[in-house]
Every structure is written in C-alpha cells, then in structure tokens.
C-alpha cells in the first residue's frame, strides 16, 4: 500500500520561504504523478501543483505560479514543494497526493493516495 508522509510545514512571516517534503513508501513512487493540494479552514481542497511521473512536466495553480516549484527525487522517493515569497493567503494544510491523473490533474478525485497533511501558516 502506498503511503505518503508530508513534512516541512510551520509558521513563517510573509515573504518567507518553506520547503515541504513528501516521502512515499513502497516501490510505487515511480509509477505515479505527484500532486500538491491545500485546504484552508472553511474552504474546499484546492490544487497547488503537480509533477508528472517522469518529472519532466509540472503544472501550477495561477495563485502560486512563479512562487512555488515542485520537484521529485527518485533516489529518495520524495517530492518537494519549494514555496517562496509566501503570503498570508497561502495559509492552509498542505497535502501531497499520488495518482494517474489525465486532464483532470487539478482535481482531488484524480489522485488515489493521500498524505495526512502538514500545516503552513503565514503571518502578516
């Protein structure tokens, strides 16, 4: 069974940076695209970005484009979310997910496996 464990969340001031990590277990890391989503209190889970199985292509939500970068390290079975120039509106629980999405890569239902989430809080 695929397991995903996020880490790296915390409290940061606006304009600061954080890097989230998501480690997968098992031998399935190389089989799946990896996505990042976030959920703020009272809001639905929202797409942040994703990286294809090969790591060649990435997609981002408009709200984070130019500030966030997703990468993956096959040797470590880990996907990263580098978050720069953070804003208070980036405050949320961040989740990584694994799956085989098609054109619906920005939809939570396209991902079969999810981590437990890590809290990111950006103070103004």
mmCIF file of C-alpha atoms in Angstrom:
data_model
loop_
_atom_site.group_PDB
_atom_site.id
_atom_site.type_symbol
_atom_site.label_atom_id
_atom_site.label_comp_id
_atom_site.label_asym_id
_atom_site.label_seq_id
_atom_site.Cartn_x
_atom_site.Cartn_y
_atom_site.Cartn_z
ATOM 1 C CA UNK A 1 0.000 0.000 0.000
ATOM 2 C CA UNK A 2 1.321 3.408 -0.965
ATOM 3 C CA UNK A 3 1.896 5.720 1.969
ATOM 4 C CA UNK A 4 2.750 9.391 1.785
ATOM 5 C CA UNK A 5 4.183 11.408 4.647
ATOM 6 C CA UNK A 6 4.498 15.184 4.425
ATOM 7 C CA UNK A 7 6.841 17.315 6.471
ATOM 8 C CA UNK A 8 8.308 20.790 6.485
ATOM 9 C CA UNK A 9 5.308 22.863 7.431
ATOM 10 C CA UNK A 10 5.424 25.577 10.045
ATOM 11 C CA UNK A 11 4.969 29.230 10.832
ATOM 12 C CA UNK A 12 6.671 31.801 8.615
ATOM 13 C CA UNK A 13 6.370 35.528 8.051
ATOM 14 C CA UNK A 14 5.012 36.912 4.829
ATOM 15 C CA UNK A 15 7.728 36.980 2.197
ATOM 16 C CA UNK A 16 9.449 33.975 3.723
ATOM 17 C CA UNK A 17 10.138 30.539 2.316
ATOM 18 C CA UNK A 18 9.372 26.946 3.205
ATOM 19 C CA UNK A 19 10.094 23.638 1.566
ATOM 20 C CA UNK A 20 7.662 20.803 2.026
ATOM 21 C CA UNK A 21 8.669 17.204 1.523
ATOM 22 C CA UNK A 22 6.550 14.176 0.800
ATOM 23 C CA UNK A 23 8.120 10.766 1.193
ATOM 24 C CA UNK A 24 6.468 7.721 -0.252
ATOM 25 C CA UNK A 25 6.968 4.143 0.823
ATOM 26 C CA UNK A 26 6.921 1.079 -1.327
ATOM 27 C CA UNK A 27 8.062 0.705 -4.901
ATOM 28 C CA UNK A 28 5.259 2.708 -6.428
ATOM 29 C CA UNK A 29 6.799 6.196 -6.349
ATOM 30 C CA UNK A 30 7.983 5.911 -9.920
ATOM 31 C CA UNK A 31 4.544 4.765 -11.112
ATOM 32 C CA UNK A 32 2.579 7.878 -10.172
ATOM 33 C CA UNK A 33 2.298 11.546 -10.823
ATOM 34 C CA UNK A 34 2.503 13.562 -7.620
ATOM 35 C CA UNK A 35 0.277 16.444 -6.735
ATOM 36 C CA UNK A 36 0.125 19.072 -4.025
ATOM 37 C CA UNK A 37 -3.157 20.431 -2.734
ATOM 38 C CA UNK A 38 -4.059 22.720 0.114
ATOM 39 C CA UNK A 39 -7.093 23.311 2.265
ATOM 40 C CA UNK A 40 -7.762 26.432 4.258
ATOM 41 C CA UNK A 41 -10.336 26.479 7.069
ATOM 42 C CA UNK A 42 -13.850 26.527 5.692
ATOM 43 C CA UNK A 43 -12.689 26.043 2.117
ATOM 44 C CA UNK A 44 -12.506 23.153 -0.275
ATOM 45 C CA UNK A 45 -9.280 21.376 -1.043
ATOM 46 C CA UNK A 46 -7.546 23.297 -3.818
ATOM 47 C CA UNK A 47 -4.943 22.361 -6.395
ATOM 48 C CA UNK A 48 -1.473 23.810 -5.901
ATOM 49 C CA UNK A 49 0.587 21.947 -8.470
ATOM 50 C CA UNK A 50 1.652 18.597 -9.806
ATOM 51 C CA UNK A 51 4.601 16.867 -11.378
ATOM 52 C CA UNK A 52 4.306 14.060 -13.854
ATOM 53 C CA UNK A 53 5.593 10.583 -13.213
ATOM 54 C CA UNK A 54 8.706 11.250 -15.262
ATOM 55 C CA UNK A 55 9.316 14.589 -13.594
ATOM 56 C CA UNK A 56 9.528 16.305 -16.952
ATOM 57 C CA UNK A 57 6.381 18.375 -16.718
ATOM 58 C CA UNK A 58 4.884 20.453 -13.939
ATOM 59 C CA UNK A 59 1.618 22.354 -13.646
ATOM 60 C CA UNK A 60 0.716 25.050 -11.149
ATOM 61 C CA UNK A 61 -2.296 26.923 -9.961
ATOM 62 C CA UNK A 62 -2.276 30.533 -11.104
ATOM 63 C CA UNK A 63 -2.156 31.688 -7.498
ATOM 64 C CA UNK A 64 1.255 30.099 -6.912
ATOM 65 C CA UNK A 65 2.807 30.243 -10.354
ATOM 66 C CA UNK A 66 6.207 31.893 -10.218
ATOM 67 C CA UNK A 67 6.488 31.424 -6.446
ATOM 68 C CA UNK A 68 6.234 27.648 -5.930
ATOM 69 C CA UNK A 69 8.287 24.897 -7.542
ATOM 70 C CA UNK A 70 7.655 21.166 -7.454
ATOM 71 C CA UNK A 71 10.440 18.634 -7.909
ATOM 72 C CA UNK A 72 10.916 14.956 -7.300
ATOM 73 C CA UNK A 73 13.896 12.848 -6.262
ATOM 74 C CA UNK A 74 13.620 9.275 -7.434
ATOM 75 C CA UNK A 75 16.524 8.083 -5.293
ATOM 76 C CA UNK A 76 14.755 9.317 -2.167
ATOM 77 C CA UNK A 77 11.174 8.555 -3.224
ATOM 78 C CA UNK A 78 10.446 12.157 -2.312
ATOM 79 C CA UNK A 79 8.590 15.019 -3.915
ATOM 80 C CA UNK A 80 9.249 18.581 -2.835
ATOM 81 C CA UNK A 81 7.247 21.781 -2.831
ATOM 82 C CA UNK A 82 9.507 24.818 -2.622
ATOM 83 C CA UNK A 83 7.433 27.798 -1.570
ATOM 84 C CA UNK A 84 8.918 31.264 -1.901
ATOM 85 C CA UNK A 85 7.512 34.739 -1.319
ATOM 86 C CA UNK A 86 4.805 33.318 0.892
ATOM 87 C CA UNK A 87 1.642 35.300 1.501
ATOM 88 C CA UNK A 88 -0.907 35.098 4.332
ATOM 89 C CA UNK A 89 -3.400 33.652 1.847
ATOM 90 C CA UNK A 90 -1.088 30.650 1.430
ATOM 91 C CA UNK A 91 -2.009 29.583 4.945
ATOM 92 C CA UNK A 92 -3.536 26.102 4.782
ATOM 93 C CA UNK A 93 -2.962 22.441 5.405
ATOM 94 C CA UNK A 94 -0.895 21.129 2.517
ATOM 95 C CA UNK A 95 -1.385 17.618 1.208
ATOM 96 C CA UNK A 96 0.600 15.558 -1.236
ATOM 97 C CA UNK A 97 -1.139 13.014 -3.385
ATOM 98 C CA UNK A 98 -0.226 10.288 -5.832
ATOM 99 C CA UNK A 99 -2.184 9.069 -8.781
ATOM 100 C CA UNK A 100 -2.551 8.786 -12.513
ATOM 101 C CA UNK A 101 -4.482 11.900 -13.499
ATOM 102 C CA UNK A 102 -5.267 12.891 -17.013
ATOM 103 C CA UNK A 103 -6.591 16.282 -17.960
ATOM 104 C CA UNK A 104 -8.198 16.390 -14.508
ATOM 105 C CA UNK A 105 -4.814 16.743 -12.805
ATOM 106 C CA UNK A 106 -6.110 19.693 -10.800
ATOM 107 C CA UNK A 107 -8.948 17.722 -9.253
ATOM 108 C CA UNK A 108 -8.607 15.834 -5.945
ATOM 109 C CA UNK A 109 -10.608 12.879 -7.269
ATOM 110 C CA UNK A 110 -7.846 12.200 -9.800
ATOM 111 C CA UNK A 111 -5.488 11.069 -7.045
ATOM 112 C CA UNK A 112 -5.868 7.745 -5.270
ATOM 113 C CA UNK A 113 -3.408 8.171 -2.442
ATOM 114 C CA UNK A 114 -3.052 10.989 0.075
ATOM 115 C CA UNK A 115 -0.812 12.043 2.905
ATOM 116 C CA UNK A 116 -2.015 13.280 6.280
ATOM 117 C CA UNK A 117 -1.178 16.916 5.578
ATOM 118 C CA UNK A 118 1.162 19.477 7.078
ATOM 119 C CA UNK A 119 0.159 22.903 8.375
ATOM 120 C CA UNK A 120 1.605 26.021 6.794
ATOM 121 C CA UNK A 121 0.862 29.322 8.488
ATOM 122 C CA UNK A 122 1.999 32.625 7.018
ATOM 123 C CA UNK A 123 1.768 35.634 9.304
ATOM 124 C CA UNK A 124 1.355 39.165 8.010
#
